[in-house]
Amino acid sequence: MNPKQEVVNHILAHRTESPMTEADAFAPANIALCKYWGKRDTELNLPVTSSLSLSLGSLGSQCHLSFCEERHQVVLNDEPLDPNSPFVVRLSQYLDLFRRDTDRYYRVETLNTIPTAAGFASSASGFASTVLALDKLHGWCLSEIELSILARLGSGSACRSLWQGFVEWHAGETETGMDCFAQPITTAWPELRIGLLVLEAGKKPIGSREAMQRTVETSPLYASWPHKVAADIQIIRKAIEENNFEALGAAAESNALTMHATMMGATPAVVYWLPESVETMHRVWKLRREGLPLYFTMDAGPNVKLLFLDKDRQHVEEHFPDLLVAQ
Ligand code: 2P0
C-alpha cells in the first residue's frame, strides 16, 4: 500500500461515518516567516526543518464539496478544470485516498479570495479547505492534529493553513510523520500587517516542489539551511512573544534571503528574482534607512511580501499603492 494511504487509513481507522450531502469550509493562505524548504520524505511531504507562518485572514480558499459519479470534478473560481490537467490529476489522486465508497467521487468547487492568477500560492489554502470540507462531508470529527497531517499529504504548507494568526509546523522525527503537524501559536499581535506586492503575474519558470528537491539534491549551500532555520525560528518565536517588530522583521527577511541563496547554488540554478524584485528590496532597505520600520519576505516566486505595523500602513501604502494588505 502506498505510504499516504497507510497514513489516511490509520487516521480514519476507528471513525464512524455520518455523511452529509454537501459541506463548506474556508482556509486562509499563509506566508512563512521562517520557511519550509526541503523534504526528508518526498512522498509524505515530511520537511527537513520546522517552519513558522502567518495566515492571511480573509485571503484564502472557500471550498464547497459534494459527491458525484464517474470521476472527480474540480471547479476553480466558477471555471470547470480539465480533468487531465496536472493540478486536477494531483488533486484527484489526493481525493482517492479518502474514498470509502468506490462508486462515489467528489465534486470540489473552490473560490479563491487570494489572487491565484497574480502568482500567489493558493495550494496551501486549497488543500486545507478541502480537508476541512472532507471532514464535515463525512462527519468524521477529526482532531486539529489529524486534519493538519492530512492537509500535509496534499501540500506541505497546507498543514499550516488550518488556523489564523501565527502557526508553527513541527518537523517531527518519525518515518510515518505522525509527529509532523502544525499548531497555532496563541500570542496575538493585532498591529502586525502583511502586504502582498504583485510584481509579475505570469507562470513561474519552475514549481516550488521541483525547485525544493533540486536544491536539496544539488546545492552545496543547503547543508547550512537547517542551522539557519534553527536559529531563526527561535528568534521569531521570541519576537512574537514580545511583539518585537524589528526582531521579527529582520529574522524573516534574512531567512527568506538565505532560502533564495540556497536555490541559487543549485544546478541548474533556481533564480526566481526579477529586476523588479531586487528593485523592491532596495526600496525597502532605503525606506528603512530613512526610519520606516519595513521588512520583506519572498517565497518561491518573484513577488515580494511586506511586513509592517498598522501605525505605518498609510506611509507604506503611499510608497506601494498597489499593495494588497491582508486583514
Ligand atoms: C513555505 N514554500 O514555507 C515555503 C517557502 C515556498 C517557499 O511551502 O511540495 O507548495 O506541496 O510540500 O508547500 C511551497 O511549497 O510544497 C512552500 P509541497 P509547497 O511557505
mmCIF file with all atom_site columns, C-alpha atoms in Angstrom, residues 165-304:
data_model
loop_
_atom_site.group_PDB
_atom_site.id
_atom_site.type_symbol
_atom_site.label_atom_id
_atom_site.label_alt_id
_atom_site.label_comp_id
_atom_site.label_asym_id
_atom_site.label_entity_id
_atom_site.label_seq_id
_atom_site.pdbx_PDB_ins_code
_atom_site.Cartn_x
_atom_site.Cartn_y
_atom_site.Cartn_z
_atom_site.occupancy
_atom_site.B_iso_or_equiv
_atom_site.pdbx_formal_charge
_atom_site.auth_seq_id
_atom_site.auth_comp_id
_atom_site.auth_asym_id
_atom_site.auth_atom_id
_atom_site.pdbx_PDB_model_num
ATOM 1   C CA . GLY A 1 165 ? -2.536 34.070 13.167  1.00 0.00 ? 165 GLY A CA 1
ATOM 2   C CA . PHE A 1 166 ? 0.878  32.507 13.755  1.00 0.00 ? 166 PHE A CA 1
ATOM 3   C CA . VAL A 1 167 ? 1.325  28.786 13.148  1.00 0.00 ? 167 VAL A CA 1
ATOM 4   C CA . GLU A 1 168 ? 4.318  26.527 13.711  1.00 0.00 ? 168 GLU A CA 1
ATOM 5   C CA . TRP A 1 169 ? 4.798  23.334 11.716  1.00 0.00 ? 169 TRP A CA 1
ATOM 6   C CA . HIS A 1 170 ? 6.831  20.835 13.735  1.00 0.00 ? 170 HIS A CA 1
ATOM 7   C CA . ALA A 1 171 ? 9.197  18.841 11.526  1.00 0.00 ? 171 ALA A CA 1
ATOM 8   C CA . GLY A 1 172 ? 8.893  15.695 13.665  1.00 0.00 ? 172 GLY A CA 1
ATOM 9   C CA . GLU A 1 173 ? 11.275 12.745 13.528  1.00 0.00 ? 173 GLU A CA 1
ATOM 10  C CA . THR A 1 174 ? 9.311  9.593  12.739  1.00 0.00 ? 174 THR A CA 1
ATOM 11  C CA . GLU A 1 175 ? 9.158  7.858  9.363   1.00 0.00 ? 175 GLU A CA 1
ATOM 12  C CA . THR A 1 176 ? 5.375  7.807  9.353   1.00 0.00 ? 176 THR A CA 1
ATOM 13  C CA . GLY A 1 177 ? 5.139  11.551 10.060  1.00 0.00 ? 177 GLY A CA 1
ATOM 14  C CA . MET A 1 178 ? 2.542  11.131 12.792  1.00 0.00 ? 178 MET A CA 1
ATOM 15  C CA . ASP A 1 179 ? 4.580  13.675 14.797  1.00 0.00 ? 179 ASP A CA 1
ATOM 16  C CA . CYS A 1 180 ? 4.784  16.074 11.845  1.00 0.00 ? 180 CYS A CA 1
ATOM 17  C CA . PHE A 1 181 ? 1.936  18.592 12.013  1.00 0.00 ? 181 PHE A CA 1
ATOM 18  C CA . ALA A 1 182 ? 1.258  22.268 12.637  1.00 0.00 ? 182 ALA A CA 1
ATOM 19  C CA . GLN A 1 183 ? -0.185 24.015 15.675  1.00 0.00 ? 183 GLN A CA 1
ATOM 20  C CA . PRO A 1 184 ? -1.247 27.601 16.274  1.00 0.00 ? 184 PRO A CA 1
ATOM 21  C CA . ILE A 1 185 ? 0.791  29.968 18.424  1.00 0.00 ? 185 ILE A CA 1
ATOM 22  C CA . THR A 1 186 ? -1.732 31.692 20.610  1.00 0.00 ? 186 THR A CA 1
ATOM 23  C CA . THR A 1 187 ? 0.079  35.023 21.094  1.00 0.00 ? 187 THR A CA 1
ATOM 24  C CA . ALA A 1 188 ? -1.913 37.834 19.492  1.00 0.00 ? 188 ALA A CA 1
ATOM 25  C CA . TRP A 1 189 ? -0.271 40.712 17.644  1.00 0.00 ? 189 TRP A CA 1
ATOM 26  C CA . PRO A 1 190 ? -3.126 42.808 16.243  1.00 0.00 ? 190 PRO A CA 1
ATOM 27  C CA . GLU A 1 191 ? -0.867 45.621 14.943  1.00 0.00 ? 191 GLU A CA 1
ATOM 28  C CA . LEU A 1 192 ? 1.219  43.376 12.683  1.00 0.00 ? 192 LEU A CA 1
ATOM 29  C CA . ARG A 1 193 ? 0.434  43.672 8.956   1.00 0.00 ? 193 ARG A CA 1
ATOM 30  C CA . ILE A 1 194 ? 1.492  41.736 5.899   1.00 0.00 ? 194 ILE A CA 1
ATOM 31  C CA . GLY A 1 195 ? 1.007  43.124 2.393   1.00 0.00 ? 195 GLY A CA 1
ATOM 32  C CA . LEU A 1 196 ? 1.333  41.370 -0.960  1.00 0.00 ? 196 LEU A CA 1
ATOM 33  C CA . LEU A 1 197 ? 3.010  43.073 -3.876  1.00 0.00 ? 197 LEU A CA 1
ATOM 34  C CA . VAL A 1 198 ? 2.315  41.692 -7.351  1.00 0.00 ? 198 VAL A CA 1
ATOM 35  C CA . LEU A 1 199 ? 5.391  42.287 -9.493  1.00 0.00 ? 199 LEU A CA 1
ATOM 36  C CA . GLU A 1 200 ? 4.872  39.560 -12.079 1.00 0.00 ? 200 GLU A CA 1
ATOM 37  C CA . ALA A 1 201 ? 1.645  37.663 -12.619 1.00 0.00 ? 201 ALA A CA 1
ATOM 38  C CA . GLY A 1 202 ? 2.940  35.112 -15.139 1.00 0.00 ? 202 GLY A CA 1
ATOM 39  C CA . LYS A 1 203 ? 3.655  31.452 -14.620 1.00 0.00 ? 203 LYS A CA 1
ATOM 40  C CA . LYS A 1 204 ? 6.770  30.619 -12.645 1.00 0.00 ? 204 LYS A CA 1
ATOM 41  C CA . PRO A 1 205 ? 9.691  29.068 -14.559 1.00 0.00 ? 205 PRO A CA 1
ATOM 42  C CA . ILE A 1 206 ? 9.823  26.144 -12.116 1.00 0.00 ? 206 ILE A CA 1
ATOM 43  C CA . GLY A 1 207 ? 7.355  24.920 -9.490  1.00 0.00 ? 207 GLY A CA 1
ATOM 44  C CA . SER A 1 208 ? 8.337  25.031 -5.825  1.00 0.00 ? 208 SER A CA 1
ATOM 45  C CA . ARG A 1 209 ? 8.111  21.253 -5.410  1.00 0.00 ? 209 ARG A CA 1
ATOM 46  C CA . GLU A 1 210 ? 10.745 20.614 -8.080  1.00 0.00 ? 210 GLU A CA 1
ATOM 47  C CA . ALA A 1 211 ? 12.868 23.620 -7.069  1.00 0.00 ? 211 ALA A CA 1
ATOM 48  C CA . MET A 1 212 ? 12.940 22.457 -3.456  1.00 0.00 ? 212 MET A CA 1
ATOM 49  C CA . GLN A 1 213 ? 14.056 18.970 -4.409  1.00 0.00 ? 213 GLN A CA 1
ATOM 50  C CA . ARG A 1 214 ? 16.712 20.242 -6.804  1.00 0.00 ? 214 ARG A CA 1
ATOM 51  C CA . THR A 1 215 ? 18.089 22.485 -4.050  1.00 0.00 ? 215 THR A CA 1
ATOM 52  C CA . VAL A 1 216 ? 18.289 19.601 -1.572  1.00 0.00 ? 216 VAL A CA 1
ATOM 53  C CA . GLU A 1 217 ? 19.995 17.343 -4.108  1.00 0.00 ? 217 GLU A CA 1
ATOM 54  C CA . THR A 1 218 ? 22.450 19.719 -5.746  1.00 0.00 ? 218 THR A CA 1
ATOM 55  C CA . SER A 1 219 ? 23.060 22.913 -3.752  1.00 0.00 ? 219 SER A CA 1
ATOM 56  C CA . PRO A 1 220 ? 26.237 22.894 -1.633  1.00 0.00 ? 220 PRO A CA 1
ATOM 57  C CA . LEU A 1 221 ? 24.653 25.704 0.386   1.00 0.00 ? 221 LEU A CA 1
ATOM 58  C CA . TYR A 1 222 ? 21.742 23.516 1.500   1.00 0.00 ? 222 TYR A CA 1
ATOM 59  C CA . ALA A 1 223 ? 23.843 21.953 4.303   1.00 0.00 ? 223 ALA A CA 1
ATOM 60  C CA . SER A 1 224 ? 23.745 25.255 6.189   1.00 0.00 ? 224 SER A CA 1
ATOM 61  C CA . TRP A 1 225 ? 19.948 25.691 5.840   1.00 0.00 ? 225 TRP A CA 1
ATOM 62  C CA . PRO A 1 226 ? 18.831 23.588 8.860   1.00 0.00 ? 226 PRO A CA 1
ATOM 63  C CA . HIS A 1 227 ? 21.204 25.572 11.105  1.00 0.00 ? 227 HIS A CA 1
ATOM 64  C CA . LYS A 1 228 ? 19.859 28.839 9.782   1.00 0.00 ? 228 LYS A CA 1
ATOM 65  C CA . VAL A 1 229 ? 16.252 27.725 10.426  1.00 0.00 ? 229 VAL A CA 1
ATOM 66  C CA . ALA A 1 230 ? 17.074 26.505 13.934  1.00 0.00 ? 230 ALA A CA 1
ATOM 67  C CA . ALA A 1 231 ? 18.436 29.956 14.812  1.00 0.00 ? 231 ALA A CA 1
ATOM 68  C CA . ASP A 1 232 ? 15.746 31.998 13.022  1.00 0.00 ? 232 ASP A CA 1
ATOM 69  C CA . ILE A 1 233 ? 12.763 30.079 14.353  1.00 0.00 ? 233 ILE A CA 1
ATOM 70  C CA . GLN A 1 234 ? 13.903 30.739 17.925  1.00 0.00 ? 234 GLN A CA 1
ATOM 71  C CA . ILE A 1 235 ? 14.339 34.446 17.238  1.00 0.00 ? 235 ILE A CA 1
ATOM 72  C CA . ILE A 1 236 ? 10.930 34.637 15.542  1.00 0.00 ? 236 ILE A CA 1
ATOM 73  C CA . ARG A 1 237 ? 9.155  32.750 18.348  1.00 0.00 ? 237 ARG A CA 1
ATOM 74  C CA . LYS A 1 238 ? 10.653 35.145 20.909  1.00 0.00 ? 238 LYS A CA 1
ATOM 75  C CA . ALA A 1 239 ? 9.866  38.197 18.766  1.00 0.00 ? 239 ALA A CA 1
ATOM 76  C CA . ILE A 1 240 ? 6.219  37.088 18.559  1.00 0.00 ? 240 ILE A CA 1
ATOM 77  C CA . GLU A 1 241 ? 6.070  36.535 22.316  1.00 0.00 ? 241 GLU A CA 1
ATOM 78  C CA . GLU A 1 242 ? 7.449  40.032 22.928  1.00 0.00 ? 242 GLU A CA 1
ATOM 79  C CA . ASN A 1 243 ? 5.720  41.726 19.950  1.00 0.00 ? 243 ASN A CA 1
ATOM 80  C CA . ASN A 1 244 ? 9.218  42.880 18.926  1.00 0.00 ? 244 ASN A CA 1
ATOM 81  C CA . PHE A 1 245 ? 8.713  44.007 15.326  1.00 0.00 ? 245 PHE A CA 1
ATOM 82  C CA . GLU A 1 246 ? 12.340 44.797 14.419  1.00 0.00 ? 246 GLU A CA 1
ATOM 83  C CA . ALA A 1 247 ? 13.500 41.370 15.622  1.00 0.00 ? 247 ALA A CA 1
ATOM 84  C CA . LEU A 1 248 ? 10.705 39.610 13.724  1.00 0.00 ? 248 LEU A CA 1
ATOM 85  C CA . GLY A 1 249 ? 11.198 41.572 10.504  1.00 0.00 ? 249 GLY A CA 1
ATOM 86  C CA . ALA A 1 250 ? 14.980 41.224 10.464  1.00 0.00 ? 250 ALA A CA 1
ATOM 87  C CA . ALA A 1 251 ? 14.851 37.449 11.058  1.00 0.00 ? 251 ALA A CA 1
ATOM 88  C CA . ALA A 1 252 ? 12.084 36.866 8.493   1.00 0.00 ? 252 ALA A CA 1
ATOM 89  C CA . GLU A 1 253 ? 13.897 38.920 5.835   1.00 0.00 ? 253 GLU A CA 1
ATOM 90  C CA . SER A 1 254 ? 17.211 37.184 6.456   1.00 0.00 ? 254 SER A CA 1
ATOM 91  C CA . ASN A 1 255 ? 15.517 33.767 6.408   1.00 0.00 ? 255 ASN A CA 1
ATOM 92  C CA . ALA A 1 256 ? 13.923 34.451 3.003   1.00 0.00 ? 256 ALA A CA 1
ATOM 93  C CA . LEU A 1 257 ? 17.187 35.756 1.518   1.00 0.00 ? 257 LEU A CA 1
ATOM 94  C CA . THR A 1 258 ? 19.081 32.709 2.763   1.00 0.00 ? 258 THR A CA 1
ATOM 95  C CA . MET A 1 259 ? 16.456 30.361 1.314   1.00 0.00 ? 259 MET A CA 1
ATOM 96  C CA . HIS A 1 260 ? 16.902 32.047 -2.073  1.00 0.00 ? 260 HIS A CA 1
ATOM 97  C CA . ALA A 1 261 ? 20.690 31.792 -1.722  1.00 0.00 ? 261 ALA A CA 1
ATOM 98  C CA . THR A 1 262 ? 20.396 28.005 -1.304  1.00 0.00 ? 262 THR A CA 1
ATOM 99  C CA . MET A 1 263 ? 18.353 27.862 -4.536  1.00 0.00 ? 263 MET A CA 1
ATOM 100 C CA . MET A 1 264 ? 20.867 29.941 -6.453  1.00 0.00 ? 264 MET A CA 1
ATOM 101 C CA . GLY A 1 265 ? 23.523 27.396 -5.502  1.00 0.00 ? 265 GLY A CA 1
ATOM 102 C CA . ALA A 1 266 ? 21.543 24.568 -7.133  1.00 0.00 ? 266 ALA A CA 1
ATOM 103 C CA . THR A 1 267 ? 22.385 23.054 -10.522 1.00 0.00 ? 267 THR A CA 1
ATOM 104 C CA . PRO A 1 268 ? 20.786 24.271 -12.699 1.00 0.00 ? 268 PRO A CA 1
ATOM 105 C CA . ALA A 1 269 ? 20.382 27.418 -10.580 1.00 0.00 ? 269 ALA A CA 1
ATOM 106 C CA . VAL A 1 270 ? 16.903 28.372 -9.411  1.00 0.00 ? 270 VAL A CA 1
ATOM 107 C CA . VAL A 1 271 ? 16.535 32.150 -9.600  1.00 0.00 ? 271 VAL A CA 1
ATOM 108 C CA . TYR A 1 272 ? 13.007 33.432 -9.010  1.00 0.00 ? 272 TYR A CA 1
ATOM 109 C CA . TRP A 1 273 ? 14.056 37.060 -8.644  1.00 0.00 ? 273 TRP A CA 1
ATOM 110 C CA . LEU A 1 274 ? 13.255 39.530 -11.396 1.00 0.00 ? 274 LEU A CA 1
ATOM 111 C CA . PRO A 1 275 ? 14.795 43.004 -11.696 1.00 0.00 ? 275 PRO A CA 1
ATOM 112 C CA . GLU A 1 276 ? 11.585 44.341 -10.064 1.00 0.00 ? 276 GLU A CA 1
ATOM 113 C CA . SER A 1 277 ? 12.072 42.006 -7.083  1.00 0.00 ? 277 SER A CA 1
ATOM 114 C CA . VAL A 1 278 ? 15.590 43.304 -6.466  1.00 0.00 ? 278 VAL A CA 1
ATOM 115 C CA . GLU A 1 279 ? 14.498 46.885 -7.032  1.00 0.00 ? 279 GLU A CA 1
ATOM 116 C CA . THR A 1 280 ? 11.767 46.411 -4.395  1.00 0.00 ? 280 THR A CA 1
ATOM 117 C CA . MET A 1 281 ? 14.299 45.050 -1.902  1.00 0.00 ? 281 MET A CA 1
ATOM 118 C CA . HIS A 1 282 ? 16.428 48.175 -2.421  1.00 0.00 ? 282 HIS A CA 1
ATOM 119 C CA . ARG A 1 283 ? 13.379 50.400 -1.937  1.00 0.00 ? 283 ARG A CA 1
ATOM 120 C CA . VAL A 1 284 ? 12.562 48.624 1.338   1.00 0.00 ? 284 VAL A CA 1
ATOM 121 C CA . TRP A 1 285 ? 16.158 48.997 2.557   1.00 0.00 ? 285 TRP A CA 1
ATOM 122 C CA . LYS A 1 286 ? 16.207 52.698 1.604   1.00 0.00 ? 286 LYS A CA 1
ATOM 123 C CA . LEU A 1 287 ? 12.899 53.383 3.403   1.00 0.00 ? 287 LEU A CA 1
ATOM 124 C CA . ARG A 1 288 ? 14.244 51.537 6.426   1.00 0.00 ? 288 ARG A CA 1
ATOM 125 C CA . ARG A 1 289 ? 17.424 53.644 6.429   1.00 0.00 ? 289 ARG A CA 1
ATOM 126 C CA . GLU A 1 290 ? 15.155 56.680 6.365   1.00 0.00 ? 290 GLU A CA 1
ATOM 127 C CA . GLY A 1 291 ? 13.421 55.454 9.525   1.00 0.00 ? 291 GLY A CA 1
ATOM 128 C CA . LEU A 1 292 ? 10.390 53.424 8.332   1.00 0.00 ? 292 LEU A CA 1
ATOM 129 C CA . PRO A 1 293 ? 10.202 50.034 10.071  1.00 0.00 ? 293 PRO A CA 1
ATOM 130 C CA . LEU A 1 294 ? 9.527  47.926 6.964   1.00 0.00 ? 294 LEU A CA 1
ATOM 131 C CA . TYR A 1 295 ? 10.790 44.435 6.077   1.00 0.00 ? 295 TYR A CA 1
ATOM 132 C CA . PHE A 1 296 ? 10.138 41.962 3.283   1.00 0.00 ? 296 PHE A CA 1
ATOM 133 C CA . THR A 1 297 ? 9.854  38.256 2.734   1.00 0.00 ? 297 THR A CA 1
ATOM 134 C CA . MET A 1 298 ? 9.679  36.275 -0.521  1.00 0.00 ? 298 MET A CA 1
ATOM 135 C CA . ASP A 1 299 ? 8.541  32.785 -1.446  1.00 0.00 ? 299 ASP A CA 1
ATOM 136 C CA . ALA A 1 300 ? 9.165  30.576 -4.463  1.00 0.00 ? 300 ALA A CA 1
ATOM 137 C CA . GLY A 1 301 ? 8.415  33.317 -6.974  1.00 0.00 ? 301 GLY A CA 1
ATOM 138 C CA . PRO A 1 302 ? 9.325  36.882 -7.911  1.00 0.00 ? 302 PRO A CA 1
ATOM 139 C CA . ASN A 1 303 ? 6.685  38.639 -5.809  1.00 0.00 ? 303 ASN A CA 1
ATOM 140 C CA . VAL A 1 304 ? 7.502  40.400 -2.557  1.00 0.00 ? 304 VAL A CA 1
#
